[in-house]
Amino acid sequence: SNKLTRNCKIVQLSDLHTGPVLKRKWVEGVVKKVNELNPDLIVITGDSVDCFVENGLEIMEPFKDFKSPVYMIMGNHEYYCNAPEWVNAYNKMGIKILKNENVVIDNNFVLGGADWGHQYIDDSNHYIAKTFNNAPQNMPKVLLAHYPKCFKEAKEEGVLLTLSGHTHGGQTFPPNIFVKMSNGGYLRGLYKEKNSKGEDSFLYVNDGTGLWAGMPARLGSSNEITIIDLVANKN
């Protein structure tokens, strides 16, 4: 039936880049705002930190106070900061890290998380196929993928919705032109494309909840906590 059977309110966070600039108080504020939205599900699409566990754990600790189930993938910046240690720390906070694996949410859809390590080079690694390898065939697929340029592969795998980050909406102009070029033409917001079977597939690129300390300035893009409402098919 490949249709959603019930509505689901998802909150997406991405690219918090905590550590050098954004500290614990800011993280507490994000957690509070998300809890007030009362989502069914929270997803975090990578680059949560720019610090190692020994300095960063105290900053990220408020993540244990999320009131909804949380699923997360690692981005390139976690890998710069010893990702396995962060995976361990987040697991202890009750956050589920998806590493090329999937989970069925509420008997309604399959949530997959693709993990490329340091960078996404191209789709020849077939990480998305691997991610949904054993998924039930009759449910819509939602993918957490840090790099938006994997959308080409995701839609061919029949993924209904891909949630990405990494670009920071380009953060400022003119770098946004180069950011767009290096991310498969996807910069920010919602994209809809058809795959080779003619099925619709959607990509949402989050502008980033935080700021990358390498360039802590924004112009023409904004920090965001995103609400995604999945609405069940009536017919």
PDB file of C-alpha atoms in Angstrom:
ATOM      1  CA  SER A   1       0.000   0.000   0.000  1.00  0.00           C
ATOM      2  CA  ASN A   2       3.062   2.244   0.381  1.00  0.00           C
ATOM      3  CA  LYS A   3       0.938   4.995   1.944  1.00  0.00           C
ATOM      4  CA  LEU A   4       1.031   6.652   5.316  1.00  0.00           C
ATOM      5  CA  THR A   5      -1.721   5.292   7.518  1.00  0.00           C
ATOM      6  CA  ARG A   6      -1.589   8.106  10.070  1.00  0.00           C
ATOM      7  CA  ASN A   7      -0.264  11.615  10.500  1.00  0.00           C
ATOM      8  CA  CYS A   8       3.141  12.210  12.031  1.00  0.00           C
ATOM      9  CA  LYS A   9       4.649  15.468  13.242  1.00  0.00           C
ATOM     10  CA  ILE A  10       8.417  15.432  12.881  1.00  0.00           C
ATOM     11  CA  VAL A  11      10.802  18.097  14.136  1.00  0.00           C
ATOM     12  CA  GLN A  12      14.128  18.224  12.305  1.00  0.00           C
ATOM     13  CA  LEU A  13      17.285  19.748  13.749  1.00  0.00           C
ATOM     14  CA  SER A  14      20.503  19.884  11.771  1.00  0.00           C
ATOM     15  CA  ASP A  15      23.983  21.356  11.929  1.00  0.00           C
ATOM     16  CA  LEU A  16      23.915  22.665  15.478  1.00  0.00           C
ATOM     17  CA  HIS A  17      27.733  22.895  15.432  1.00  0.00           C
ATOM     18  CA  THR A  18      27.976  23.419  19.171  1.00  0.00           C
ATOM     19  CA  GLY A  19      31.260  23.930  20.960  1.00  0.00           C
ATOM     20  CA  PRO A  20      33.335  26.921  19.909  1.00  0.00           C
ATOM     21  CA  VAL A  21      30.479  29.458  19.703  1.00  0.00           C
ATOM     22  CA  LEU A  22      27.235  27.845  20.819  1.00  0.00           C
ATOM     23  CA  LYS A  23      27.211  26.589  24.391  1.00  0.00           C
ATOM     24  CA  ARG A  24      25.012  24.646  26.816  1.00  0.00           C
ATOM     25  CA  LYS A  25      22.543  27.469  27.433  1.00  0.00           C
ATOM     26  CA  TRP A  26      21.801  27.687  23.721  1.00  0.00           C
ATOM     27  CA  VAL A  27      21.291  23.893  23.534  1.00  0.00           C
ATOM     28  CA  GLU A  28      18.907  24.101  26.501  1.00  0.00           C
ATOM     29  CA  GLY A  29      16.919  26.714  24.573  1.00  0.00           C
ATOM     30  CA  VAL A  30      16.702  24.470  21.496  1.00  0.00           C
ATOM     31  CA  VAL A  31      15.509  21.502  23.580  1.00  0.00           C
ATOM     32  CA  LYS A  32      12.888  23.656  25.301  1.00  0.00           C
ATOM     33  CA  LYS A  33      11.544  24.978  21.971  1.00  0.00           C
ATOM     34  CA  VAL A  34      11.382  21.489  20.478  1.00  0.00           C
ATOM     35  CA  ASN A  35       9.565  20.071  23.520  1.00  0.00           C
ATOM     36  CA  GLU A  36       7.010  22.893  23.316  1.00  0.00           C
ATOM     37  CA  LEU A  37       6.220  21.804  19.741  1.00  0.00           C
ATOM     38  CA  ASN A  38       5.338  18.349  21.121  1.00  0.00           C
ATOM     39  CA  PRO A  39       6.361  16.341  18.027  1.00  0.00           C
ATOM     40  CA  ASP A  40       5.754  12.629  17.507  1.00  0.00           C
ATOM     41  CA  LEU A  41       9.373  12.289  16.463  1.00  0.00           C
ATOM     42  CA  ILE A  42      12.604  14.312  16.565  1.00  0.00           C
ATOM     43  CA  VAL A  43      15.279  13.770  13.915  1.00  0.00           C
ATOM     44  CA  ILE A  44      18.771  15.261  13.873  1.00  0.00           C
ATOM     45  CA  THR A  45      20.574  15.180  10.532  1.00  0.00           C
ATOM     46  CA  GLY A  46      24.236  15.459  11.514  1.00  0.00           C
ATOM     47  CA  ASP A  47      26.881  17.992  12.543  1.00  0.00           C
ATOM     48  CA  SER A  48      25.501  18.329  16.058  1.00  0.00           C
ATOM     49  CA  VAL A  49      28.938  19.231  17.433  1.00  0.00           C
ATOM     50  CA  ASP A  50      32.279  20.832  16.645  1.00  0.00           C
ATOM     51  CA  CYS A  51      33.954  19.521  19.781  1.00  0.00           C
ATOM     52  CA  PHE A  52      35.221  16.297  21.297  1.00  0.00           C
ATOM     53  CA  VAL A  53      33.257  14.476  23.990  1.00  0.00           C
ATOM     54  CA  GLU A  54      35.663  15.554  26.737  1.00  0.00           C
ATOM     55  CA  ASN A  55      34.826  19.248  26.160  1.00  0.00           C
ATOM     56  CA  GLY A  56      31.417  18.854  24.602  1.00  0.00           C
ATOM     57  CA  LEU A  57      29.485  16.439  26.775  1.00  0.00           C
ATOM     58  CA  GLU A  58      28.455  19.110  29.253  1.00  0.00           C
ATOM     59  CA  ILE A  59      27.248  21.321  26.341  1.00  0.00           C
ATOM     60  CA  MET A  60      25.163  18.537  24.789  1.00  0.00           C
ATOM     61  CA  GLU A  61      23.767  17.069  28.014  1.00  0.00           C
ATOM     62  CA  PRO A  62      20.391  18.862  27.659  1.00  0.00           C
ATOM     63  CA  PHE A  63      19.691  16.463  24.737  1.00  0.00           C
ATOM     64  CA  LYS A  64      18.701  13.907  27.386  1.00  0.00           C
ATOM     65  CA  ASP A  65      15.659  16.117  28.148  1.00  0.00           C
ATOM     66  CA  PHE A  66      13.915  15.713  24.790  1.00  0.00           C
ATOM     67  CA  LYS A  67      10.389  14.470  25.495  1.00  0.00           C
ATOM     68  CA  SER A  68       9.808  12.677  22.163  1.00  0.00           C
ATOM     69  CA  PRO A  69      11.737   9.786  20.592  1.00  0.00           C
ATOM     70  CA  VAL A  70      14.959  11.044  18.947  1.00  0.00           C
ATOM     71  CA  TYR A  71      16.751   9.513  15.965  1.00  0.00           C
ATOM     72  CA  MET A  72      20.010  10.923  14.736  1.00  0.00           C
ATOM     73  CA  ILE A  73      22.708  10.441  12.127  1.00  0.00           C
ATOM     74  CA  MET A  74      26.342  11.468  12.281  1.00  0.00           C
ATOM     75  CA  GLY A  75      27.616  14.148   9.884  1.00  0.00           C
ATOM     76  CA  ASN A  76      31.148  14.894   8.770  1.00  0.00           C
ATOM     77  CA  HIS A  77      31.828  17.097  11.816  1.00  0.00           C
ATOM     78  CA  GLU A  78      31.080  14.329  14.315  1.00  0.00           C
ATOM     79  CA  TYR A  79      33.676  12.294  12.423  1.00  0.00           C
ATOM     80  CA  TYR A  80      36.212  15.099  12.838  1.00  0.00           C
ATOM     81  CA  CYS A  81      35.482  14.866  16.591  1.00  0.00           C
ATOM     82  CA  ASN A  82      35.687  11.092  17.160  1.00  0.00           C
ATOM     83  CA  ALA A  83      32.169  10.005  16.130  1.00  0.00           C
ATOM     84  CA  PRO A  84      32.179   6.623  17.969  1.00  0.00           C
ATOM     85  CA  GLU A  85      32.555   8.443  21.299  1.00  0.00           C
ATOM     86  CA  TRP A  86      29.631  10.719  20.435  1.00  0.00           C
ATOM     87  CA  VAL A  87      27.516   7.733  19.377  1.00  0.00           C
ATOM     88  CA  ASN A  88      28.188   6.225  22.774  1.00  0.00           C
ATOM     89  CA  ALA A  89      27.385   9.473  24.620  1.00  0.00           C
ATOM     90  CA  TYR A  90      24.130  10.030  22.703  1.00  0.00           C
ATOM     91  CA  ASN A  91      23.025   6.426  23.216  1.00  0.00           C
ATOM     92  CA  LYS A  92      23.375   6.993  26.973  1.00  0.00           C
ATOM     93  CA  MET A  93      21.075  10.018  26.627  1.00  0.00           C
ATOM     94  CA  GLY A  94      18.436   7.794  25.032  1.00  0.00           C
ATOM     95  CA  ILE A  95      19.050   9.022  21.493  1.00  0.00           C
ATOM     96  CA  LYS A  96      19.087   6.330  18.806  1.00  0.00           C
ATOM     97  CA  ILE A  97      21.868   6.720  16.247  1.00  0.00           C
ATOM     98  CA  LEU A  98      21.064   5.204  12.847  1.00  0.00           C
ATOM     99  CA  LYS A  99      24.133   3.966  11.002  1.00  0.00           C
ATOM    100  CA  ASN A 100      23.052   2.637   7.606  1.00  0.00           C
ATOM    101  CA  GLU A 101      20.047   0.994   9.219  1.00  0.00           C
ATOM    102  CA  ASN A 102      16.320   1.515   9.508  1.00  0.00           C
ATOM    103  CA  VAL A 103      13.548   1.329  12.051  1.00  0.00           C
ATOM    104  CA  VAL A 104       9.765   1.149  11.624  1.00  0.00           C
ATOM    105  CA  ILE A 105       8.015   4.133  13.177  1.00  0.00           C
ATOM    106  CA  ASP A 106       4.565   3.562  14.639  1.00  0.00           C
ATOM    107  CA  ASN A 107       3.764   0.870  12.061  1.00  0.00           C
ATOM    108  CA  ASN A 108       3.422   3.788   9.635  1.00  0.00           C
ATOM    109  CA  PHE A 109       6.701   4.357   7.789  1.00  0.00           C
ATOM    110  CA  VAL A 110      10.315   3.219   7.692  1.00  0.00           C
ATOM    111  CA  LEU A 111      12.930   5.665   8.952  1.00  0.00           C
ATOM    112  CA  GLY A 112      16.436   5.090   7.621  1.00  0.00           C
ATOM    113  CA  GLY A 113      19.687   6.811   8.526  1.00  0.00           C
ATOM    114  CA  ALA A 114      22.606   6.800   6.073  1.00  0.00           C
ATOM    115  CA  ASP A 115      26.102   7.358   7.434  1.00  0.00           C
ATOM    116  CA  TRP A 116      28.964   8.131   5.060  1.00  0.00           C
ATOM    117  CA  GLY A 117      31.690   8.921   7.554  1.00  0.00           C
ATOM    118  CA  HIS A 118      33.778  11.907   6.522  1.00  0.00           C
ATOM    119  CA  GLN A 119      32.202  12.786   3.208  1.00  0.00           C
ATOM    120  CA  TYR A 120      29.751  11.851   0.511  1.00  0.00           C
ATOM    121  CA  ILE A 121      31.706  11.353  -2.716  1.00  0.00           C
ATOM    122  CA  ASP A 122      29.113   9.780  -4.982  1.00  0.00           C
ATOM    123  CA  ASP A 123      26.366   7.190  -4.854  1.00  0.00           C
ATOM    124  CA  SER A 124      28.559   4.287  -5.980  1.00  0.00           C
ATOM    125  CA  ASN A 125      28.746   3.068  -2.376  1.00  0.00           C
ATOM    126  CA  HIS A 126      24.983   2.410  -2.355  1.00  0.00           C
ATOM    127  CA  TYR A 127      24.683   3.336   1.289  1.00  0.00           C
ATOM    128  CA  ILE A 128      20.990   4.067   0.856  1.00  0.00           C
ATOM    129  CA  ALA A 129      20.255   0.627  -0.572  1.00  0.00           C
ATOM    130  CA  LYS A 130      22.189  -0.785   2.397  1.00  0.00           C
ATOM    131  CA  THR A 131      20.228   1.395   4.809  1.00  0.00           C
ATOM    132  CA  PHE A 132      16.865   0.015   3.637  1.00  0.00           C
ATOM    133  CA  ASN A 133      18.181  -3.474   2.944  1.00  0.00           C
ATOM    134  CA  ASN A 134      15.769  -5.385   5.201  1.00  0.00           C
ATOM    135  CA  ALA A 135      12.961  -2.791   5.354  1.00  0.00           C
ATOM    136  CA  PRO A 136       9.315  -3.868   4.960  1.00  0.00           C
ATOM    137  CA  GLN A 137       8.375  -3.312   1.317  1.00  0.00           C
ATOM    138  CA  ASN A 138       4.878  -1.942   1.837  1.00  0.00           C
ATOM    139  CA  MET A 139       5.708   1.191   3.837  1.00  0.00           C
ATOM    140  CA  PRO A 140       6.814   4.671   2.793  1.00  0.00           C
ATOM    141  CA  LYS A 141      10.501   5.371   3.367  1.00  0.00           C
ATOM    142  CA  VAL A 142      11.871   8.475   5.092  1.00  0.00           C
ATOM    143  CA  LEU A 143      15.642   8.942   4.965  1.00  0.00           C
ATOM    144  CA  LEU A 144      17.950  10.952   7.194  1.00  0.00           C
ATOM    145  CA  ALA A 145      20.999  11.821   5.093  1.00  0.00           C
ATOM    146  CA  HIS A 146      23.457  14.571   5.962  1.00  0.00           C
ATOM    147  CA  TYR A 147      24.392  15.311   2.330  1.00  0.00           C
ATOM    148  CA  PRO A 148      21.591  16.518   0.033  1.00  0.00           C
ATOM    149  CA  LYS A 149      23.362  15.444  -3.128  1.00  0.00           C
ATOM    150  CA  CYS A 150      22.535  11.820  -2.324  1.00  0.00           C
ATOM    151  CA  PHE A 151      18.918  12.656  -3.320  1.00  0.00           C
ATOM    152  CA  LYS A 152      19.553  11.248  -6.806  1.00  0.00           C
ATOM    153  CA  GLU A 153      20.238   7.829  -5.284  1.00  0.00           C
ATOM    154  CA  ALA A 154      17.520   8.157  -2.615  1.00  0.00           C
ATOM    155  CA  LYS A 155      14.730   8.752  -5.102  1.00  0.00           C
ATOM    156  CA  GLU A 156      15.807   5.720  -7.176  1.00  0.00           C
ATOM    157  CA  GLU A 157      15.589   3.670  -3.964  1.00  0.00           C
ATOM    158  CA  GLY A 158      11.958   4.771  -3.727  1.00  0.00           C
ATOM    159  CA  VAL A 159      12.473   7.072  -0.740  1.00  0.00           C
ATOM    160  CA  LEU A 160       9.420   9.300  -0.279  1.00  0.00           C
ATOM    161  CA  LEU A 161      11.159  11.979   1.798  1.00  0.00           C
ATOM    162  CA  THR A 162      14.851  12.690   2.334  1.00  0.00           C
ATOM    163  CA  LEU A 163      15.818  15.041   5.175  1.00  0.00           C
ATOM    164  CA  SER A 164      19.251  16.632   4.856  1.00  0.00           C
ATOM    165  CA  GLY A 165      21.417  19.438   6.163  1.00  0.00           C
ATOM    166  CA  HIS A 166      25.087  20.234   5.608  1.00  0.00           C
ATOM    167  CA  THR A 167      24.635  23.314   3.380  1.00  0.00           C
ATOM    168  CA  HIS A 168      23.522  25.812   6.062  1.00  0.00           C
ATOM    169  CA  GLY A 169      21.378  27.282   3.289  1.00  0.00           C
ATOM    170  CA  GLY A 170      24.666  28.550   1.889  1.00  0.00           C
ATOM    171  CA  GLN A 171      24.959  30.673   5.045  1.00  0.00           C
ATOM    172  CA  THR A 172      25.964  33.835   3.099  1.00  0.00           C
ATOM    173  CA  PHE A 173      26.365  35.149  -0.430  1.00  0.00           C
ATOM    174  CA  PRO A 174      28.542  34.596  -2.550  1.00  0.00           C
ATOM    175  CA  PRO A 175      29.671  31.317  -0.923  1.00  0.00           C
ATOM    176  CA  ASN A 176      26.136  29.993  -1.397  1.00  0.00           C
ATOM    177  CA  ILE A 177      26.757  29.679  -5.146  1.00  0.00           C
ATOM    178  CA  PHE A 178      29.659  27.325  -4.484  1.00  0.00           C
ATOM    179  CA  VAL A 179      27.806  25.497  -1.727  1.00  0.00           C
ATOM    180  CA  LYS A 180      24.973  24.851  -4.173  1.00  0.00           C
ATOM    181  CA  MET A 181      27.342  23.606  -6.864  1.00  0.00           C
ATOM    182  CA  SER A 182      29.072  21.218  -4.464  1.00  0.00           C
ATOM    183  CA  ASN A 183      25.768  19.819  -3.137  1.00  0.00           C
ATOM    184  CA  GLY A 184      24.201  18.645  -6.366  1.00  0.00           C
ATOM    185  CA  GLY A 185      22.317  21.894  -6.915  1.00  0.00           C
ATOM    186  CA  TYR A 186      20.362  21.599  -3.661  1.00  0.00           C
ATOM    187  CA  LEU A 187      20.777  24.485  -1.278  1.00  0.00           C
ATOM    188  CA  ARG A 188      17.810  24.910   1.035  1.00  0.00           C
ATOM    189  CA  GLY A 189      14.120  24.178   1.395  1.00  0.00           C
ATOM    190  CA  LEU A 190      11.890  21.655  -0.323  1.00  0.00           C
ATOM    191  CA  TYR A 191      12.542  19.924  -3.643  1.00  0.00           C
ATOM    192  CA  LYS A 192      10.236  17.536  -5.484  1.00  0.00           C
ATOM    193  CA  GLU A 193      11.454  15.269  -8.277  1.00  0.00           C
ATOM    194  CA  LYS A 194      10.317  12.098 -10.023  1.00  0.00           C
ATOM    195  CA  ASN A 195      12.424   8.957 -10.152  1.00  0.00           C
ATOM    196  CA  SER A 196      12.832   6.704 -13.191  1.00  0.00           C
ATOM    197  CA  LYS A 197       9.599   4.885 -12.256  1.00  0.00           C
ATOM    198  CA  GLY A 198       7.714   8.195 -12.280  1.00  0.00           C
ATOM    199  CA  GLU A 199       7.218   8.217  -8.484  1.00  0.00           C
ATOM    200  CA  ASP A 200       7.365  11.514  -6.613  1.00  0.00           C
ATOM    201  CA  SER A 201      10.197  11.961  -4.172  1.00  0.00           C
ATOM    202  CA  PHE A 202      10.817  14.903  -1.846  1.00  0.00           C
ATOM    203  CA  LEU A 203      13.989  16.388  -0.396  1.00  0.00           C
ATOM    204  CA  TYR A 204      14.078  18.900   2.420  1.00  0.00           C
ATOM    205  CA  VAL A 205      17.373  20.688   3.076  1.00  0.00           C
ATOM    206  CA  ASN A 206      17.493  22.266   6.524  1.00  0.00           C
ATOM    207  CA  ASP A 207      19.134  25.713   6.789  1.00  0.00           C
ATOM    208  CA  GLY A 208      20.914  24.582   9.955  1.00  0.00           C
ATOM    209  CA  THR A 209      19.817  25.072  13.541  1.00  0.00           C
ATOM    210  CA  GLY A 210      23.165  26.533  14.585  1.00  0.00           C
ATOM    211  CA  LEU A 211      26.177  28.155  12.954  1.00  0.00           C
ATOM    212  CA  TRP A 212      29.408  26.740  11.678  1.00  0.00           C
ATOM    213  CA  ALA A 213      32.162  28.404  13.694  1.00  0.00           C
ATOM    214  CA  GLY A 214      34.415  28.450  10.622  1.00  0.00           C
ATOM    215  CA  MET A 215      32.138  31.177   9.301  1.00  0.00           C
ATOM    216  CA  PRO A 216      29.823  32.323  12.114  1.00  0.00           C
ATOM    217  CA  ALA A 217      27.809  34.797  10.031  1.00  0.00           C
ATOM    218  CA  ARG A 218      24.569  34.610   8.111  1.00  0.00           C
ATOM    219  CA  LEU A 219      22.981  36.649   5.398  1.00  0.00           C
ATOM    220  CA  GLY A 220      19.960  35.491   3.440  1.00  0.00           C
ATOM    221  CA  SER A 221      19.617  32.262   5.414  1.00  0.00           C
ATOM    222  CA  SER A 222      18.275  31.670   8.891  1.00  0.00           C
ATOM    223  CA  ASN A 223      18.692  29.311  11.815  1.00  0.00           C
ATOM    224  CA  GLU A 224      15.814  26.889  11.875  1.00  0.00           C
ATOM    225  CA  ILE A 225      13.936  24.292  13.834  1.00  0.00           C
ATOM    226  CA  THR A 226      11.849  22.604  11.158  1.00  0.00           C
ATOM    227  CA  ILE A 227       8.394  21.080  11.560  1.00  0.00           C
ATOM    228  CA  ILE A 228       7.508  18.449   8.981  1.00  0.00           C
ATOM    229  CA  ASP A 229       3.922  17.227   9.028  1.00  0.00           C
ATOM    230  CA  LEU A 230       3.450  13.885   7.315  1.00  0.00           C
ATOM    231  CA  VAL A 231      -0.214  13.574   6.434  1.00  0.00           C
ATOM    232  CA  ALA A 232      -1.908  10.236   5.921  1.00  0.00           C
ATOM    233  CA  ASN A 233      -3.442   9.383   2.559  1.00  0.00           C
ATOM    234  CA  LYS A 234      -7.197   9.474   2.747  1.00  0.00           C
ATOM    235  CA  ASN A 235      -7.887   7.512  -0.450  1.00  0.00           C
TER     236      ASN A 235
END
